Short mmCIF file of C-alpha atoms in Angstrom, two decimals:
data_model
loop_
_atom_site.label_atom_id
_atom_site.label_comp_id
_atom_site.label_asym_id
_atom_site.label_seq_id
_atom_site.Cartn_x
_atom_site.Cartn_y
_atom_site.Cartn_z
CA LYS G 1 16.34 37.10 69.97
CA LYS G 2 15.24 40.09 69.84
CA PHE G 3 14.30 39.45 73.58
CA VAL G 4 17.39 39.17 74.62
CA ASN G 5 18.53 42.50 75.86
CA ASP G 6 15.08 43.32 77.54
CA PRO G 7 15.58 43.49 81.44
CA VAL G 8 13.84 40.49 83.63
CA ASP G 9 12.34 41.19 86.94
CA LEU G 10 13.79 38.60 89.57
CA PRO G 11 12.20 38.69 93.00
CA VAL G 12 15.23 39.21 96.10
CA GLN G 13 14.68 38.08 99.41
CA TYR G 14 16.82 39.65 102.41
CA PHE G 15 16.24 37.54 105.79
CA GLY G 16 17.61 39.49 108.18
CA GLN G 17 18.38 38.80 112.00
CA PRO G 18 18.92 42.24 114.08
CA VAL G 19 20.21 41.89 117.77
CA MET G 20 17.86 44.25 118.73
CA HIS G 21 15.49 46.54 116.98
CA LEU G 22 13.11 50.06 118.38
CA ARG G 23 10.63 51.02 116.67
CA TYR G 24 7.71 54.11 117.66
CA LYS G 25 4.24 54.95 116.10
CA HIS G 26 5.85 58.17 114.68
CA PRO G 27 8.61 57.51 111.68
CA LEU G 28 11.73 59.96 111.92
CA ARG G 29 12.25 63.10 110.59
CA GLU G 30 13.65 62.86 107.31
CA ILE G 31 17.00 63.65 106.33
CA ILE G 32 16.79 66.08 103.42
CA PRO G 33 13.77 66.29 101.10
CA LEU G 34 12.57 64.18 98.11
CA SER G 35 13.17 66.99 95.98
CA ASP G 36 16.60 66.91 96.55
CA CYS G 37 16.71 63.05 96.17
CA GLU G 38 16.31 63.66 92.17
CA ASN G 39 19.79 65.13 91.74
CA ALA G 40 21.47 63.91 88.70
CA ALA G 41 24.73 63.88 90.35
CA LEU G 42 23.47 61.12 92.94
CA ASP G 43 24.93 58.33 90.31
CA VAL G 44 23.61 54.75 91.15
CA PRO G 45 25.76 51.77 90.10
CA THR G 46 23.74 49.20 88.34
CA PHE G 47 24.31 45.37 87.50
CA LYS G 48 22.67 44.25 84.84
CA PHE G 49 23.49 40.20 85.05
CA ASN G 50 21.48 37.12 86.94
CA PRO G 51 22.52 36.83 90.43
CA ARG G 52 23.52 33.45 89.69
CA VAL G 53 27.04 34.81 87.87
CA LEU G 54 27.98 35.34 91.57
CA ALA G 55 27.07 32.01 92.70
CA HIS G 56 24.02 32.98 94.43
CA ILE G 57 21.45 29.85 94.58
CA LEU G 58 17.85 30.62 93.70
CA GLU G 59 15.11 28.74 95.81
CA LYS G 60 11.32 28.46 95.73
CA LYS G 61 9.88 30.68 98.00
CA HIS G 62 6.40 32.13 98.99
CA LEU G 63 7.66 36.12 98.78
CA THR G 64 7.12 38.08 101.70
CA ASN G 65 7.46 41.62 103.35
CA ILE G 66 7.81 41.18 107.08
CA PRO G 67 9.58 43.81 108.74
CA GLY G 68 9.52 41.71 111.77
CA PHE G 69 6.08 42.57 113.05
CA TRP G 70 2.56 41.84 111.57
CA PRO G 71 0.01 44.29 110.68
CA GLY G 72 -1.85 46.31 112.58
CA ASP G 73 1.41 46.93 115.73
CA GLU G 74 0.83 50.79 116.41
CA ASN G 75 4.48 50.93 116.76
CA GLU G 76 5.27 50.39 112.62
CA PHE G 77 7.76 52.93 112.29
CA GLY G 78 11.75 51.60 112.66
CA PHE G 79 13.89 54.09 114.78
CA LEU G 80 16.93 51.96 115.59
CA SER G 81 18.38 48.51 114.80
CA TYR G 82 21.31 46.79 116.15
CA HIS G 83 22.89 44.17 114.25
CA ASN G 84 26.23 41.66 114.62
CA CYS G 85 29.15 41.50 112.22
CA THR G 86 31.38 38.56 113.86
CA TYR G 87 31.06 36.76 110.89
CA LEU G 88 33.70 38.90 109.53
CA GLN G 89 35.90 36.88 111.81
CA LYS G 90 35.06 33.79 109.58
CA ARG G 91 35.90 35.35 106.69
CA PRO G 92 38.68 34.53 104.19
CA GLU G 93 41.54 36.64 104.43
CA LYS G 94 41.60 37.05 100.81
CA PHE G 95 38.37 39.41 100.90
CA ASN G 96 40.48 42.15 102.25
CA ASN G 97 37.20 44.33 101.61
CA THR G 98 35.80 44.72 105.67
CA SER G 99 34.77 48.42 104.99
CA GLU G 100 32.81 47.00 101.87
CA ALA G 101 31.18 44.15 103.79
CA LEU G 102 29.59 46.24 106.48
CA THR G 103 28.13 48.84 103.80
CA VAL G 104 26.33 45.92 102.32
CA GLN G 105 25.15 44.89 105.12
CA ALA G 106 24.03 47.81 106.38
CA VAL G 107 22.20 49.12 103.09
CA LEU G 108 20.76 45.11 102.90
CA ALA G 109 19.40 45.75 106.37
CA SER G 110 18.15 49.36 106.07
CA TYR G 111 16.51 49.36 102.90
CA SER G 112 14.82 45.87 103.41
CA TRP G 113 13.42 47.12 106.67
CA LEU G 114 12.06 50.80 105.39
CA LEU G 115 10.44 48.62 102.25
CA SER G 116 8.65 46.31 104.42
CA GLN G 117 7.64 49.26 106.42
CA ALA G 118 6.90 51.04 103.53
CA CYS G 119 4.74 47.70 102.11
CA TYR G 120 2.63 47.72 105.41
CA GLN G 121 1.94 52.08 104.74
CA GLY G 122 0.51 50.95 101.56
CA PHE G 123 2.95 51.40 98.93
CA SER G 124 4.56 48.59 96.48
CA THR G 125 7.19 48.40 93.57
CA PHE G 126 4.08 50.42 91.75
CA ASN G 127 2.92 52.86 94.36
CA ASP G 128 5.65 55.10 94.88
CA ILE G 129 5.67 56.07 98.40
CA THR G 130 5.13 60.17 98.77
CA TYR G 131 6.60 60.79 102.01
CA PRO G 132 10.76 59.56 103.20
CA LEU G 133 11.21 57.01 105.58
CA THR G 134 14.57 57.14 107.79
CA THR G 135 16.21 54.30 109.87
CA GLN G 136 19.04 54.13 111.94
CA THR G 137 21.42 51.31 111.84
CA VAL G 138 23.95 50.21 114.11
CA ILE G 139 26.56 47.50 113.19
CA THR G 140 28.85 46.12 116.19
CA ASN G 141 30.88 43.47 117.51
CA GLY G 142 31.30 45.01 120.68
CA GLN G 143 34.80 46.76 120.04
CA TRP G 144 34.09 48.13 116.40
CA TRP G 145 31.28 49.97 115.68
CA SER G 146 29.81 51.23 112.64
CA PHE G 147 26.66 54.01 111.89
CA PHE G 148 24.50 54.09 109.12
CA VAL G 149 21.51 56.40 108.61
CA TYR G 150 19.45 55.23 105.28
CA GLN G 151 16.60 56.84 103.65
CA LEU G 152 13.81 55.59 101.63
CA ASN G 153 12.84 57.81 98.95
CA THR G 154 11.73 55.66 96.35
CA THR G 155 10.03 52.13 95.46
CA LEU G 156 9.99 51.71 92.40
CA VAL G 157 12.28 49.46 91.41
CA HIS G 158 10.27 47.06 88.59
CA SER G 159 12.12 47.27 85.61
CA GLU G 160 9.31 49.27 84.11
CA TYR G 161 10.40 52.38 86.16
CA ALA G 162 14.11 51.26 87.36
CA ASP G 163 16.01 53.45 84.84
CA GLU G 164 14.08 56.28 84.31
CA ASN G 165 13.18 56.99 88.28
CA PRO G 166 15.07 59.96 89.25
CA ARG G 167 14.84 59.55 93.18
CA ARG G 168 17.57 57.88 94.70
CA ASN G 169 17.86 56.32 98.02
CA ILE G 170 20.68 57.37 100.07
CA CYS G 171 22.84 56.06 102.87
CA TRP G 172 25.15 57.75 104.95
CA ILE G 173 27.97 56.00 106.48
CA THR G 174 30.81 56.14 108.62
CA GLU G 175 33.99 54.21 109.33
CA PRO G 176 34.46 51.42 111.63
CA ILE G 177 35.02 53.17 115.17
CA LYS G 178 36.93 51.72 117.83
CA LEU G 179 35.45 52.17 121.22
CA PHE G 180 38.26 50.62 123.47
CA ASP G 181 41.36 49.05 122.89
CA LYS G 182 41.87 46.74 125.60
CA ILE G 183 39.52 45.17 128.40
CA GLU G 184 42.21 43.91 131.46
CA ASP G 185 41.48 43.34 134.99
CA GLU G 186 37.78 44.39 134.62
CA LYS G 187 39.13 47.60 133.28
CA ILE G 188 38.21 49.82 130.17
CA HIS G 189 41.81 51.15 128.35
CA GLY G 190 41.33 53.53 125.73
CA LEU G 191 37.95 54.44 125.98
CA ASN G 192 36.93 56.07 122.36
CA GLU G 193 33.60 58.92 123.65
CA GLU G 194 33.15 59.71 120.07
CA VAL G 195 31.34 56.16 119.79
CA LEU G 196 29.03 57.09 122.47
CA ARG G 197 28.61 60.74 121.69
CA THR G 198 27.46 59.29 118.22
CA LEU G 199 25.14 56.77 119.56
CA ILE G 200 23.60 59.31 121.94
CA LYS G 201 22.42 61.20 119.01
CA PHE G 202 20.81 58.67 117.55
CA TYR G 203 18.66 58.12 120.90
CA MET G 204 18.15 62.13 120.80
CA ASN G 205 16.40 61.95 117.16
CA ALA G 206 12.78 61.94 118.15
CA PRO G 207 10.85 60.65 115.43
CA GLU G 208 7.72 63.14 115.25
CA GLU G 209 4.11 63.11 113.67
CA ARG G 210 3.70 63.92 110.22
CA ILE G 211 1.44 66.77 110.49
CA GLY G 212 -1.09 66.81 107.19
CA VAL G 213 0.52 64.06 105.65
CA ASN G 214 -1.74 61.15 105.10
CA LEU G 215 0.51 58.31 105.75
CA LYS G 216 -1.45 55.48 104.15
CA PRO G 217 -2.64 56.95 100.74
CA TYR G 218 -3.28 54.08 98.90
CA LEU G 219 -5.05 51.84 101.94
CA GLY G 220 -9.13 51.50 102.03
CA LYS G 221 -10.61 54.71 104.69
CA SER G 222 -12.53 51.85 106.70
CA VAL G 223 -10.34 48.80 106.38
CA LYS G 224 -6.79 49.32 106.30
CA VAL G 225 -5.50 45.81 107.51
CA ILE G 226 -7.17 42.44 108.18
CA ALA G 227 -8.14 43.43 111.90
CA ASP G 228 -10.27 46.19 111.27
CA ILE G 229 -12.63 43.68 109.34
CA LYS G 230 -15.86 43.58 111.56
CA HIS G 231 -16.96 39.98 110.40
CA ASP G 232 -15.36 37.44 113.11
CA GLU G 233 -15.32 34.41 110.84
CA ARG G 234 -13.97 36.72 107.35
CA ARG G 235 -11.63 38.26 109.89
CA ASN G 236 -10.22 35.17 111.23
CA TRP G 237 -10.01 32.90 108.40
CA LEU G 238 -7.75 35.65 106.74
CA GLU G 239 -5.61 35.99 109.18
CA LYS G 240 -4.89 32.55 109.63
CA GLN G 241 -4.33 32.20 106.28
CA TYR G 242 -2.37 34.91 105.61
CA LYS G 243 0.14 34.32 108.75
CA HIS G 244 0.04 30.40 107.41
CA LEU G 245 1.17 31.75 103.68
CA VAL G 246 3.80 34.17 104.87
CA SER G 247 5.76 32.63 107.46
CA ASN G 248 7.54 30.09 104.80
CA ARG G 249 7.51 27.67 107.56
CA PRO G 250 8.22 24.07 106.10
CA ARG G 251 4.69 22.31 104.85
CA HIS G 252 4.00 18.76 105.86
CA ARG G 253 2.43 18.23 102.07
CA ARG G 254 5.43 18.54 99.02
CA ILE G 255 4.44 21.27 96.80
CA PRO G 256 2.67 19.40 93.44
CA GLU G 257 4.71 18.36 90.67
CA ILE G 258 3.85 17.66 87.07
CA TYR G 259 6.76 14.61 86.47
CA ASP G 260 8.27 14.25 82.84
CA TRP G 261 7.30 11.37 80.81
CA THR G 262 9.32 10.01 78.93
#
């Protein structure tokens, strides 16, 4: 009974399907420095209940962290990603929270993409990032556009650090903006150029090389990824096993099971 109120670490995995994402070999510039992310006024609400109370279903899978490409790719930093929101058309009318749904979608997509990129740099829930990672997210159905900028400032979400960690991950959002009113006779009526200006700003936000910053402080000097292993047999075997494990494809063999005997 004395442990009933203690926090329990539960793995959570997000599967995203962006319409398109753009990557570059250098990261985007930070919006604000890490020191400003330790502001106590940036309150983050907490939900300290098991996700199953919200009707979420738990499944057994290998825990993976893949940002849409394999380790060793030269373009390893996210620049911009597009996401579809046509699912909102199928939501029941009683859920009158479109703005909140878009915010949740953007936070999940942006955070998970940046977290998996951070893991490729050697950071984890025990080794915090030493520099911010930023990405730009666009959610649209073609007519309505929402823009988000997310800055990852910490990866320490383990129960040992979560409550005491002063850093905050920050997301800047816009309300949905209408690009046009309607299309008739192959002509666009009511074009809103503010959407185009915001989109152009995203593309003009050029990534920059971090001078004097060790992007992979926790990885080895000579071997950072499997591709750096010089021994052919060891490298090929390890890469095959790694990709087979993290792909989470259906297995032809069932998971070993210990049956209940009565």
